[in-house]
Coordinates of C-alpha atoms in Angstrom, one line a residue:
Chain U
M1 CA 0.0 0.0 0.0
R2 CA 2.7 2.5 1.0
N3 CA 4.6 1.7 -2.1
T4 CA 1.9 3.0 -4.3
L5 CA 1.7 6.3 -2.6
P6 CA 4.9 7.9 -4.1
M7 CA 3.6 7.2 -7.6
R8 CA 0.3 8.8 -6.9
N9 CA 2.0 11.8 -5.4
T10 CA 4.3 12.0 -8.5
L11 CA 1.2 12.4 -10.6
I12 CA -0.2 15.1 -8.4
V13 CA 3.2 16.9 -8.5
L14 CA 3.4 16.6 -12.3
A15 CA 0.0 18.2 -12.5
A16 CA 1.1 21.0 -10.2
V17 CA 4.3 21.6 -12.3
A18 CA 2.2 21.7 -15.5
S19 CA 0.0 24.4 -14.0
V20 CA 3.0 26.4 -12.8
A21 CA 4.5 26.2 -16.3
A22 CA 1.2 27.4 -17.7
C23 CA 1.3 30.5 -15.5
A24 CA 4.9 31.2 -16.4
S25 CA 4.0 31.3 -20.1
R26 CA 1.7 34.4 -19.5
P27 CA 3.1 37.6 -21.0
E28 CA 2.9 39.9 -18.0
P29 CA 6.1 40.0 -16.0
T30 CA 5.8 38.6 -12.5
P31 CA 8.5 38.3 -9.8
T32 CA 9.9 34.8 -9.9
P33 CA 8.5 32.9 -7.0
A34 CA 11.1 31.1 -4.9
T35 CA 9.2 27.8 -5.6
T36 CA 9.7 28.0 -9.3
P37 CA 11.9 25.1 -10.3
P38 CA 14.7 26.2 -12.6
A39 CA 15.0 24.3 -15.8
A40 CA 17.0 21.1 -15.5
S41 CA 19.5 22.4 -18.0
E42 CA 20.3 25.4 -15.8
R43 CA 21.2 23.2 -12.9
P44 CA 22.9 20.1 -14.3
Q45 CA 24.4 19.3 -10.9
G46 CA 22.4 18.8 -7.7
P47 CA 18.9 17.9 -7.1
V48 CA 15.8 19.8 -8.3
P49 CA 14.9 22.3 -5.6
G50 CA 11.7 21.3 -3.8
S51 CA 12.2 17.6 -4.7
I52 CA 12.5 14.7 -2.3
E53 CA 16.1 14.4 -3.4
D54 CA 16.6 18.1 -2.6
F55 CA 15.2 17.6 0.9
R56 CA 17.3 14.5 1.5
V57 CA 20.7 15.8 0.1
S58 CA 20.5 19.6 0.7
V59 CA 18.6 19.7 4.0
G60 CA 19.0 16.2 5.5
D61 CA 16.0 14.0 6.2
R62 CA 17.4 12.1 9.2
I63 CA 18.5 13.1 12.7
F64 CA 20.4 10.8 14.9
F65 CA 20.2 9.9 18.6
G66 CA 22.4 8.5 21.4
Y67 CA 21.8 5.0 22.8
D68 CA 18.3 4.8 24.5
Q69 CA 18.0 8.6 24.0
F70 CA 15.3 10.7 22.5
A71 CA 16.8 14.2 23.4
L72 CA 17.7 16.2 20.3
T73 CA 21.4 16.8 19.9
T74 CA 22.8 20.2 18.6
E75 CA 23.4 18.6 15.3
A76 CA 19.8 17.2 15.2
R77 CA 18.4 20.6 16.0
S78 CA 20.3 22.3 13.2
V79 CA 19.0 19.6 10.7
L80 CA 15.5 20.1 12.0
E81 CA 15.9 23.9 11.6
R82 CA 16.9 23.4 8.0
Q83 CA 13.9 21.1 7.5
A84 CA 11.6 23.7 9.0
A85 CA 13.0 26.4 6.7
W86 CA 12.6 24.1 3.7
L87 CA 9.1 23.1 4.7
R88 CA 8.2 26.8 5.0
Q89 CA 9.4 27.3 1.4
Y90 CA 7.4 24.3 0.2
P91 CA 4.1 24.6 2.1
G92 CA 2.4 21.8 0.2
V93 CA 4.8 19.2 1.5
R94 CA 3.6 16.6 4.0
L95 CA 5.8 14.4 6.2
L96 CA 5.7 11.0 7.8
V97 CA 8.1 11.3 10.8
A98 CA 9.4 7.8 11.5
G99 CA 11.3 6.9 14.7
N100 CA 13.9 4.1 14.5
C101 CA 16.0 2.2 17.0
D102 CA 19.1 0.0 16.9
E103 CA 18.9 -3.7 17.6
R104 CA 20.3 -3.4 21.1
G105 CA 16.9 -3.2 22.8
T106 CA 13.8 -5.4 23.0
R107 CA 11.0 -5.1 20.4
E108 CA 8.2 -3.5 22.3
Y109 CA 10.4 -1.1 24.3
N110 CA 12.0 0.0 21.0
L111 CA 8.5 0.6 19.5
A112 CA 7.9 3.0 22.3
L113 CA 11.4 4.5 22.1
G114 CA 11.0 5.1 18.3
A115 CA 7.7 6.8 19.0
R116 CA 9.4 9.1 21.4
R117 CA 12.1 10.0 18.8
A118 CA 9.5 10.7 16.1
A119 CA 7.5 12.9 18.6
A120 CA 10.7 14.8 19.6
A121 CA 11.4 15.6 16.0
R122 CA 7.8 16.5 15.2
D123 CA 7.4 18.7 18.3
F124 CA 10.6 20.6 17.5
L125 CA 9.4 21.2 13.9
I126 CA 6.1 22.5 15.3
S127 CA 8.0 24.9 17.6
L128 CA 9.7 26.2 14.5
G129 CA 6.4 27.0 12.9
V130 CA 5.6 23.9 10.8
A131 CA 1.9 23.1 11.2
G132 CA 1.3 19.8 13.1
T133 CA -1.4 18.9 10.5
R134 CA 1.4 18.5 7.9
M135 CA 3.0 15.7 9.9
E136 CA 2.2 12.2 11.0
T137 CA 4.4 10.1 13.1
V138 CA 5.1 6.4 13.3
S139 CA 7.6 4.1 15.1
Y140 CA 9.3 1.3 13.4
G141 CA 11.2 0.3 16.5
K142 CA 14.1 -1.9 15.5
E143 CA 12.3 -3.3 12.5
R144 CA 13.7 -1.0 9.8
P145 CA 17.5 -0.6 10.2
L146 CA 19.3 1.6 7.6
D147 CA 22.5 -0.3 8.1
P148 CA 22.1 -4.1 8.3
R149 CA 25.5 -4.6 10.1
A150 CA 25.8 -5.4 13.8
N151 CA 28.3 -2.9 15.0
E152 CA 28.5 0.5 16.8
E153 CA 28.7 2.3 13.5
A154 CA 25.5 0.7 12.2
W155 CA 23.7 1.1 15.4
S156 CA 24.5 4.8 15.6
V157 CA 23.0 5.2 12.1
N158 CA 20.0 3.1 12.9
R159 CA 19.0 5.3 15.9
N160 CA 17.2 8.0 14.0
S161 CA 14.1 9.9 13.1
H162 CA 13.4 10.0 9.4
S163 CA 11.4 12.9 8.0
Q164 CA 9.9 11.2 5.0
I165 CA 8.1 13.3 2.4
V166 CA 4.8 11.6 1.6
S167 CA 3.3 14.3 -0.7
G168 CA 3.7 17.8 -2.1
A169 CA 7.3 17.6 -3.3
V170 CA 8.5 18.8 -6.7
S171 CA 9.4 15.8 -8.9
Chain G
M1 CA -6.1 -54.9 40.1
R2 CA -8.8 -53.6 37.8
S3 CA -9.7 -55.5 34.7
L4 CA -7.9 -54.0 31.7
Q5 CA -10.9 -54.3 29.6
T6 CA -12.8 -51.8 31.7
F7 CA -10.4 -49.1 30.5
F8 CA -11.6 -49.5 27.0
A9 CA -15.2 -49.9 27.6
A10 CA -15.6 -46.2 27.1
I11 CA -14.2 -44.6 24.0
V12 CA -13.8 -41.3 22.3
A13 CA -13.2 -37.9 23.8
A14 CA -14.9 -38.4 27.1
T15 CA -12.4 -41.0 28.1
L16 CA -9.6 -38.4 27.7
L17 CA -11.1 -36.3 30.4
C18 CA -11.5 -39.3 32.7
G19 CA -8.0 -40.6 32.0
Q20 CA -6.4 -38.9 35.0
A21 CA -8.9 -40.3 37.5
W22 CA -7.7 -43.8 36.7
A23 CA -4.2 -43.0 37.8
Q24 CA -3.0 -45.2 40.7
D25 CA -1.1 -43.3 43.3
S26 CA 0.6 -46.0 45.4
G27 CA 4.2 -47.1 44.9
R28 CA 4.6 -46.0 41.3
T29 CA 7.5 -44.7 39.3
R30 CA 7.8 -40.9 39.3
I31 CA 10.1 -38.3 37.8
D32 CA 11.2 -35.2 39.6
V33 CA 10.7 -32.5 37.0
D34 CA 13.5 -30.4 38.6
E35 CA 16.1 -33.2 38.6
G36 CA 14.8 -35.6 35.9
H37 CA 17.1 -34.4 33.2
L38 CA 20.1 -35.6 35.3
N39 CA 18.9 -39.2 35.0
P40 CA 16.2 -39.4 32.4
M41 CA 13.7 -42.2 32.9
P42 CA 14.1 -45.1 30.4
I43 CA 10.8 -45.7 28.7
A44 CA 10.0 -48.2 26.0
V45 CA 7.5 -47.0 23.5
V46 CA 6.5 -49.9 21.2
D47 CA 5.3 -49.2 17.6
F48 CA 1.5 -49.3 18.0
I49 CA 0.2 -52.6 16.7
A50 CA -2.2 -52.9 13.7
T51 CA -3.6 -55.5 11.5
A52 CA -3.7 -53.6 8.1
P53 CA -0.7 -51.9 6.4
P54 CA -2.1 -48.3 6.4
A55 CA -2.9 -48.5 10.1
A56 CA 0.5 -50.1 10.8
Q57 CA 2.1 -47.0 9.3
V58 CA 0.0 -44.8 11.6
G59 CA 1.1 -47.0 14.5
R60 CA 4.7 -46.5 13.7
D61 CA 4.3 -42.7 13.3
V62 CA 2.3 -42.3 16.5
A63 CA 5.0 -44.1 18.5
Q64 CA 7.7 -42.1 16.8
V65 CA 6.1 -38.7 17.7
I66 CA 5.6 -39.9 21.3
R67 CA 9.3 -40.9 21.6
A68 CA 10.4 -37.6 20.1
N69 CA 8.2 -35.6 22.5
L70 CA 9.3 -37.5 25.6
E71 CA 13.0 -37.3 24.6
R72 CA 12.8 -33.6 23.8
S73 CA 11.5 -33.0 27.4
S74 CA 14.9 -34.4 28.6
L75 CA 13.0 -36.2 31.4
F76 CA 12.8 -39.4 29.4
R77 CA 15.2 -41.7 27.5
S78 CA 13.6 -43.8 24.8
V79 CA 14.9 -47.4 25.1
A80 CA 16.2 -48.6 21.7
Q81 CA 13.7 -50.8 19.9
A82 CA 16.5 -53.2 18.9
A83 CA 16.7 -54.1 22.6
F84 CA 13.1 -55.1 23.0
I85 CA 12.7 -58.8 23.9
E86 CA 8.9 -59.2 24.0
R87 CA 7.0 -58.5 20.9
I88 CA 3.7 -56.9 21.9
Q89 CA 1.0 -58.5 19.8
A90 CA -2.2 -57.9 21.7
M91 CA -3.6 -55.1 23.8
D92 CA -5.6 -57.2 26.2
V93 CA -2.6 -59.3 27.4
P94 CA -0.4 -57.8 30.1
P95 CA 3.2 -57.4 29.1
R96 CA 5.9 -59.8 30.4
F97 CA 7.3 -57.3 32.9
G98 CA 10.5 -59.3 33.3
D99 CA 11.3 -58.9 29.6
W100 CA 11.2 -55.1 30.0
R101 CA 12.9 -54.9 33.4
I102 CA 15.9 -56.8 32.0
I103 CA 16.4 -54.1 29.3
D104 CA 16.1 -51.4 32.0
A105 CA 12.8 -49.9 30.8
Q106 CA 11.0 -48.4 33.8
A107 CA 7.8 -47.6 31.9
L108 CA 6.2 -49.2 28.9
A109 CA 3.8 -47.6 26.4
V110 CA 1.9 -49.9 24.1
G111 CA -0.9 -49.1 21.6
Q112 CA -3.0 -50.3 18.8
V113 CA -4.4 -48.7 15.7
T114 CA -7.6 -50.1 14.2
A115 CA -9.3 -49.0 10.9
L116 CA -13.0 -48.5 11.5
P117 CA -15.7 -49.2 8.9
D118 CA -16.7 -45.5 8.8
G119 CA -13.2 -44.5 7.6
R120 CA -11.9 -43.3 11.0
V121 CA -9.3 -45.0 13.1
R122 CA -9.4 -46.1 16.7
I123 CA -6.1 -45.4 18.5
E124 CA -5.7 -47.2 21.9
F125 CA -2.9 -46.8 24.4
K126 CA -1.8 -48.2 27.7
L127 CA 1.0 -47.2 30.0
Y128 CA 2.6 -49.7 32.4
D129 CA 5.0 -49.3 35.4
I130 CA 7.5 -52.1 34.8
F131 CA 8.9 -52.2 38.3
A132 CA 5.6 -52.0 40.1
E133 CA 4.2 -54.4 37.4
Q134 CA 1.2 -52.1 37.3
F135 CA -1.1 -50.7 34.6
L136 CA -1.0 -46.9 35.1
T137 CA -3.3 -45.3 32.5
G138 CA -4.7 -45.6 29.0
F139 CA -7.3 -44.4 26.7
S140 CA -9.0 -45.1 23.4
Y141 CA -9.8 -42.4 20.8
S142 CA -11.6 -42.6 17.5
T143 CA -10.6 -40.0 15.0
T144 CA -9.9 -39.2 11.3
P145 CA -6.7 -40.8 10.1
D146 CA -5.1 -37.4 9.5
N147 CA -5.6 -36.4 13.1
W148 CA -3.1 -39.0 14.3
R149 CA -0.5 -36.4 15.4
R150 CA -2.8 -34.8 17.9
I151 CA -3.5 -38.2 19.4
A152 CA 0.2 -38.9 19.6
H153 CA 0.6 -35.6 21.5
R154 CA -2.3 -36.4 23.8
I155 CA -0.8 -39.8 24.6
S156 CA 2.5 -38.0 25.3
D157 CA 0.8 -35.6 27.7
Q158 CA -0.8 -38.6 29.4
I159 CA 2.5 -40.3 29.9
Y160 CA 4.2 -37.1 31.1
E161 CA 1.4 -36.4 33.6
Q162 CA 1.4 -40.0 34.9
L163 CA 5.1 -40.1 35.4
T164 CA 5.9 -36.5 36.5
G165 CA 2.7 -35.6 38.3
E166 CA 2.5 -32.4 36.3
R167 CA 0.4 -31.4 33.3
G168 CA 1.9 -32.0 29.9
Y169 CA 2.4 -29.5 27.2
F170 CA 2.7 -31.5 23.9
D171 CA -0.8 -31.0 22.5
T172 CA -0.1 -27.3 22.0
R173 CA 0.7 -25.0 19.2
I174 CA 3.2 -22.1 18.7
V175 CA 2.3 -18.9 16.8
F176 CA 5.3 -16.9 15.8
V177 CA 6.7 -14.5 13.2
S178 CA 8.3 -16.0 10.1
E179 CA 11.1 -13.8 8.8
S180 CA 12.7 -13.6 5.4
G181 CA 14.5 -11.1 3.2
P182 CA 17.4 -8.7 4.0
R183 CA 17.5 -7.1 7.4
T184 CA 16.8 -3.6 5.9
R185 CA 13.6 -4.9 4.1
R186 CA 12.5 -7.7 6.3
V187 CA 9.3 -9.6 5.5
K188 CA 7.5 -10.7 8.6
R189 CA 4.4 -13.0 8.5
L190 CA 2.4 -14.7 11.2
M191 CA 2.9 -18.5 11.2
I192 CA 1.5 -21.2 13.3
M193 CA 2.7 -24.7 13.9
D194 CA 2.5 -27.6 16.4
Q195 CA 4.7 -27.5 19.4
D196 CA 7.2 -29.9 17.7
G197 CA 7.4 -27.8 14.5
A198 CA 5.0 -30.0 12.5
N199 CA 2.1 -28.6 10.4
P200 CA 3.4 -25.1 9.9
F201 CA 1.3 -22.6 7.9
F202 CA 1.0 -18.9 7.3
L203 CA -1.8 -16.8 8.7
T204 CA -0.9 -13.4 7.1
S205 CA 0.4 -12.3 3.7
P206 CA 3.9 -10.8 3.1
D207 CA 2.4 -7.3 2.5
A208 CA 2.2 -6.2 6.1
M209 CA 4.8 -6.5 8.7
V210 CA 3.5 -8.2 11.9
L211 CA 5.0 -8.5 15.3
T212 CA 4.4 -10.0 18.8
P213 CA 1.5 -12.5 18.3
R214 CA -0.1 -14.0 21.5
F215 CA -2.7 -16.7 22.1
S216 CA -5.9 -16.2 23.9
P217 CA -6.6 -18.8 26.7
S218 CA -9.4 -20.1 24.4
T219 CA -6.7 -21.1 21.9
Q220 CA -8.9 -19.8 19.0
L221 CA -8.0 -16.1 19.1
I222 CA -4.6 -14.5 18.5
T223 CA -3.7 -10.9 19.2
Y224 CA -0.8 -9.3 17.4
M225 CA 0.6 -6.0 16.1
S226 CA 0.5 -5.2 12.4
Y227 CA 1.5 -2.3 10.1
E228 CA -1.3 -3.4 7.7
T229 CA -3.1 -0.1 8.0
G230 CA 0.1 2.0 8.1
A231 CA 0.5 2.9 11.7
P232 CA 1.1 0.0 14.2
R233 CA -2.2 -1.4 15.3
V234 CA -3.2 -4.2 17.6
F235 CA -5.2 -6.9 15.7
L236 CA -7.3 -9.9 16.6
Y237 CA -7.1 -13.0 14.5
N238 CA -9.8 -15.7 14.7
L239 CA -8.3 -19.1 13.9
E240 CA -11.7 -20.7 13.3
T241 CA -12.9 -18.1 10.8
N242 CA -9.5 -16.8 9.6
R243 CA -10.9 -13.3 10.0
R244 CA -8.9 -10.5 11.5
E245 CA -9.9 -7.1 12.9
V246 CA -8.3 -4.0 14.3
L247 CA -8.8 -3.7 18.1
G248 CA -10.4 -0.4 18.7
D249 CA -10.1 3.0 17.1
F250 CA -7.3 4.9 18.8
P251 CA -5.6 8.2 18.1
G252 CA -2.1 6.9 18.3
M253 CA -0.3 3.6 17.6
T254 CA -1.3 0.5 19.6
F255 CA 1.1 -2.4 20.3
A256 CA 2.3 -5.0 22.9
P257 CA -1.0 -6.8 23.3
R258 CA -1.8 -9.7 25.6
F259 CA -5.0 -11.4 26.5
A260 CA -6.5 -11.4 30.0
P261 CA -6.4 -14.9 31.5
D262 CA -10.2 -15.3 31.0
G263 CA -9.8 -14.3 27.4
G264 CA -12.4 -11.5 27.8
G265 CA -10.0 -8.6 27.4
V266 CA -6.8 -7.4 26.0
V267 CA -4.2 -5.3 27.7
F268 CA -1.9 -3.3 25.4
T269 CA 0.1 -0.1 24.9
L270 CA -1.3 3.1 23.3
D271 CA 1.3 5.7 22.3
M272 CA 0.1 9.2 21.9
N273 CA 2.7 11.8 20.8
G274 CA 5.6 9.8 22.2
N275 CA 4.0 8.8 25.5
A276 CA 3.4 5.1 25.8
E277 CA 0.7 4.2 28.3
I278 CA -1.0 0.9 29.2
F279 CA -4.7 0.4 28.5
A280 CA -7.1 -2.5 29.0
M281 CA -10.0 -3.2 26.7
D282 CA -13.0 -5.4 27.4
L283 CA -13.7 -7.4 24.2
R284 CA -17.5 -7.6 24.8
S285 CA -18.3 -4.1 25.8
R286 CA -15.3 -2.6 24.0
Q287 CA -14.8 -0.4 27.0
R288 CA -11.3 0.8 27.4
R289 CA -9.5 1.8 30.6
R290 CA -6.3 3.6 31.1
L291 CA -4.0 1.8 33.6
T292 CA -0.9 4.0 33.7
N293 CA -0.3 7.7 33.6
H294 CA 3.3 8.6 33.5
P295 CA 5.5 10.5 31.0
A296 CA 7.9 7.6 30.9
I297 CA 7.6 4.5 28.6
D298 CA 5.0 2.1 30.0
T299 CA 4.7 -1.0 27.8
S300 CA 4.7 -4.9 27.6
P301 CA 1.9 -5.6 30.1
S302 CA 1.2 -9.2 31.1
Y303 CA -1.5 -10.4 33.5
S304 CA -1.0 -12.8 36.4
P305 CA -2.9 -16.0 35.8
D306 CA -5.6 -15.0 38.4
G307 CA -6.1 -11.7 36.5
A308 CA -5.6 -9.7 39.6
Q309 CA -2.2 -8.1 38.7
I310 CA -0.2 -6.9 35.7
V311 CA 3.5 -6.9 35.3
F312 CA 4.9 -4.3 32.9
N313 CA 8.0 -2.6 31.6
S314 CA 8.7 1.1 32.4
D315 CA 11.7 3.4 32.2
R316 CA 10.3 5.8 34.8
G317 CA 13.3 5.0 37.0
G318 CA 15.8 6.0 34.3
S319 CA 16.2 2.6 32.6
P320 CA 13.8 -0.1 31.5
Q321 CA 12.7 -2.1 34.6
L322 CA 9.9 -4.4 35.6
Y323 CA 6.9 -3.1 37.6
V324 CA 3.8 -4.7 39.0
M325 CA 0.4 -3.1 39.5
A326 CA -3.1 -4.2 40.4
A327 CA -5.3 -4.9 37.3
D328 CA -7.0 -1.6 37.9
G329 CA -3.7 0.2 37.7
S330 CA -3.3 0.9 41.4
G331 CA -0.3 0.1 43.6
Q332 CA 2.4 0.4 40.9
R333 CA 5.8 -0.7 42.3
R334 CA 9.2 -1.7 40.9
I335 CA 10.3 -5.3 41.2
S336 CA 13.5 -5.6 39.3
F337 CA 16.6 -4.2 41.0
G338 CA 19.5 -6.2 39.5
D339 CA 22.2 -5.0 37.1
G340 CA 21.0 -4.3 33.6
R341 CA 17.9 -3.4 31.7
Y342 CA 14.8 -5.5 32.1
S343 CA 12.0 -5.9 29.6
T344 CA 9.4 -8.3 28.1
P345 CA 8.0 -9.6 31.4
V346 CA 5.6 -12.6 31.1
W347 CA 3.8 -14.0 34.1
S348 CA 4.1 -17.8 34.4
P349 CA 0.8 -19.8 34.0
R350 CA 1.5 -21.2 37.5
G351 CA 1.7 -17.7 38.9
D352 CA 4.9 -18.2 40.8
L353 CA 7.4 -16.6 38.5
I354 CA 7.8 -13.9 35.9
A355 CA 10.1 -14.5 32.9
F356 CA 11.9 -11.5 31.3
T357 CA 14.6 -10.4 29.0
R358 CA 17.6 -8.9 30.8
Q359 CA 20.2 -6.8 28.9
G360 CA 23.6 -6.1 30.2
G361 CA 27.3 -6.2 29.3
G362 CA 26.4 -6.3 25.6
R363 CA 24.4 -9.4 25.9
F364 CA 20.7 -10.4 26.3
A365 CA 19.5 -13.1 28.7
I366 CA 16.3 -14.8 29.5
G367 CA 15.6 -15.1 33.2
V368 CA 12.9 -15.6 35.8
M369 CA 12.1 -13.9 39.2
R370 CA 9.3 -14.2 41.7
P371 CA 6.5 -11.6 41.4
D372 CA 8.1 -9.7 44.4
G373 CA 11.4 -9.5 42.5
S374 CA 13.2 -12.0 44.6
G375 CA 15.0 -15.2 43.5
E376 CA 16.2 -13.9 40.1
R377 CA 17.7 -16.6 38.0
I378 CA 19.2 -16.4 34.5
L379 CA 18.4 -19.4 32.3
T380 CA 20.2 -18.6 29.1
E381 CA 22.2 -15.8 27.6
S382 CA 23.7 -14.9 24.2
Y383 CA 24.2 -12.0 21.8
L384 CA 20.4 -11.6 21.7
D385 CA 17.9 -13.8 23.6
E386 CA 14.5 -12.1 23.7
A387 CA 10.8 -12.6 24.2
P388 CA 10.2 -15.5 26.6
T389 CA 6.9 -17.5 26.4
W390 CA 5.8 -20.2 28.9
S391 CA 4.7 -23.7 28.2
P392 CA 1.2 -24.1 29.7
N393 CA 2.6 -26.1 32.6
G394 CA 5.2 -23.4 33.4
R395 CA 8.1 -25.8 33.0
V396 CA 9.6 -24.8 29.6
I397 CA 10.3 -21.4 28.2
M398 CA 10.5 -20.6 24.5
F399 CA 12.2 -17.5 23.2
F400 CA 14.1 -16.3 20.1
R401 CA 17.8 -16.0 19.7
E402 CA 19.8 -14.0 17.2
G403 CA 23.5 -14.4 16.6
R404 CA 25.5 -11.3 15.8
G405 CA 24.6 -10.4 12.3
E406 CA 22.5 -13.5 12.0
G407 CA 18.7 -14.0 11.7
P408 CA 16.6 -15.2 14.6
R409 CA 15.5 -18.7 15.4
I410 CA 13.2 -20.1 18.1
W411 CA 14.7 -21.9 21.0
S412 CA 13.4 -23.5 24.2
V413 CA 15.0 -24.0 27.6
D414 CA 13.7 -25.7 30.7
L415 CA 13.0 -23.7 33.8
T416 CA 16.0 -25.5 35.3
G417 CA 18.2 -23.7 32.7
R418 CA 19.0 -27.0 31.0
N419 CA 17.8 -28.7 27.9
L420 CA 18.5 -25.8 25.5
R421 CA 17.1 -26.6 22.1
Q422 CA 16.4 -25.0 18.7
L423 CA 13.0 -25.6 17.2
P424 CA 12.8 -26.6 13.6
T425 CA 11.3 -23.8 11.5
Q426 CA 11.5 -23.5 7.7
T427 CA 12.4 -19.9 7.8
E428 CA 14.1 -17.6 10.3
A429 CA 11.6 -17.1 13.2
S430 CA 11.0 -14.8 16.1
D431 CA 8.4 -13.7 18.7
P432 CA 7.1 -17.2 19.6
A433 CA 3.9 -17.6 21.7
W434 CA 2.9 -20.9 23.3
S435 CA -0.8 -21.8 23.2
P436 CA -2.6 -23.3 26.2
L437 CA -3.3 -27.1 26.0
L438 CA -5.7 -27.5 23.1
P439 CA -9.3 -28.4 24.0

């Protein structure tokens, strides 16, 4: 079910882009809105602004936590500040904030811990002015590791909150 | 001495229930369940006799399942068939006890399979105490031929009960999570099988990740957590109708479900905005009741068998520890004070112990403690041992074990800490839950 969502969103986004393009073709000069995607030829390197890739690469879609922690680190706060700024720029974007844990905990406790991490990220984004209605949260506990290995490096990556764009991004 | 024939005057299911009443209590061979593994009782289980070839195959299969069950318990040692002197040829003739004594058998199980005109088979069984030269118990059961495994498990339970004085656990099932695929994209499906790994089949599709299934005391309902609708939700699965439903309509995610001992309710965790609290829901009225109210994590609730108390997991003291409260949420108090982090508490069906996962020193252990937190004992430990579940007689604990970088498998260990065994599963497997004895 979830896998079909991005495709549907892509169609919505394509329609949105088409309407923006139609507006741009009008003769009267208008100030270029920040959201107007530049032509791909102008920016051969780097992701398309407003795209999921833009959010992931230019902003950062994951923040990381210490072992059994859900407090936001300085680094996590600065990533969330960039996310909030980006989300203000693209007000149609909606997020699924997913909390994840490493495998060094038991399953049910980690589901609760992941929920705390997702809530911590969501609450901070709200404090930065992102409407709570644009975000849903979920916990995957230790069920969705980014790094399959069993070592400290993998575990530190797997303790995260992932701000996943579910709709409204530029394709 | 009672006439042997009287034991087979009555047949079918009713005799099963009466079986225990026939037990003779004087001077018979007994196994101490706590020490039996040190000196397993030698028992001879003869291939069940039969007149026709198809029935003969059933007879051999039934005997083999009984031997395997008893040996797996580690309380029994099956005497090699090659050593048998007497060849049992009739059920109504007592065995030549001397022939069995001389090969060191302390107990003897014999049986017979008879094809009935209506297509069913009748399976008869008798258990003898060789040294007391006594008939101990027996029954006769008519059933469809494909049901022979369950009969074998029931006979195993009868033998176990007669010789240990405790209820058996062989006529039971395990529901668990079958795992496949890479760790980053794991496919997790509900699967159910007999206690010995036979008859496995899937209950859910690969589309939705499922976790933590648990049996109801009625054995026909399972509760579990699934991502089927997106967010984690507690589901109920009816094994008779193969229907499943979401339990309640809650604003947050629901997980960590377990049935109340009377089967009439489910206790679970509801997480709202990162605060996990324990709720109970009555399955008839669908009334819900909040049992905890604390900003810390409160999860993994498990009822005492009398339904009066609940043990749960909370990190309100700074790390995950075990707490006990009354079933209405009152009187919450911490019971775990050892080194490490404690979680996944499960109350024993006997009520005397709580099993848990303890994490410390980079390893995970399965242990037990009394409900007041005293008498903590670790049964097994590895890179990751997690999620204990009790046999219905409270003597064996199943759990899952993962090696470093390896997938999980289901294991069992006796309450003594001995007899550690891996269960045969076709796939990697986790989150086992043991059923009560089947009706």
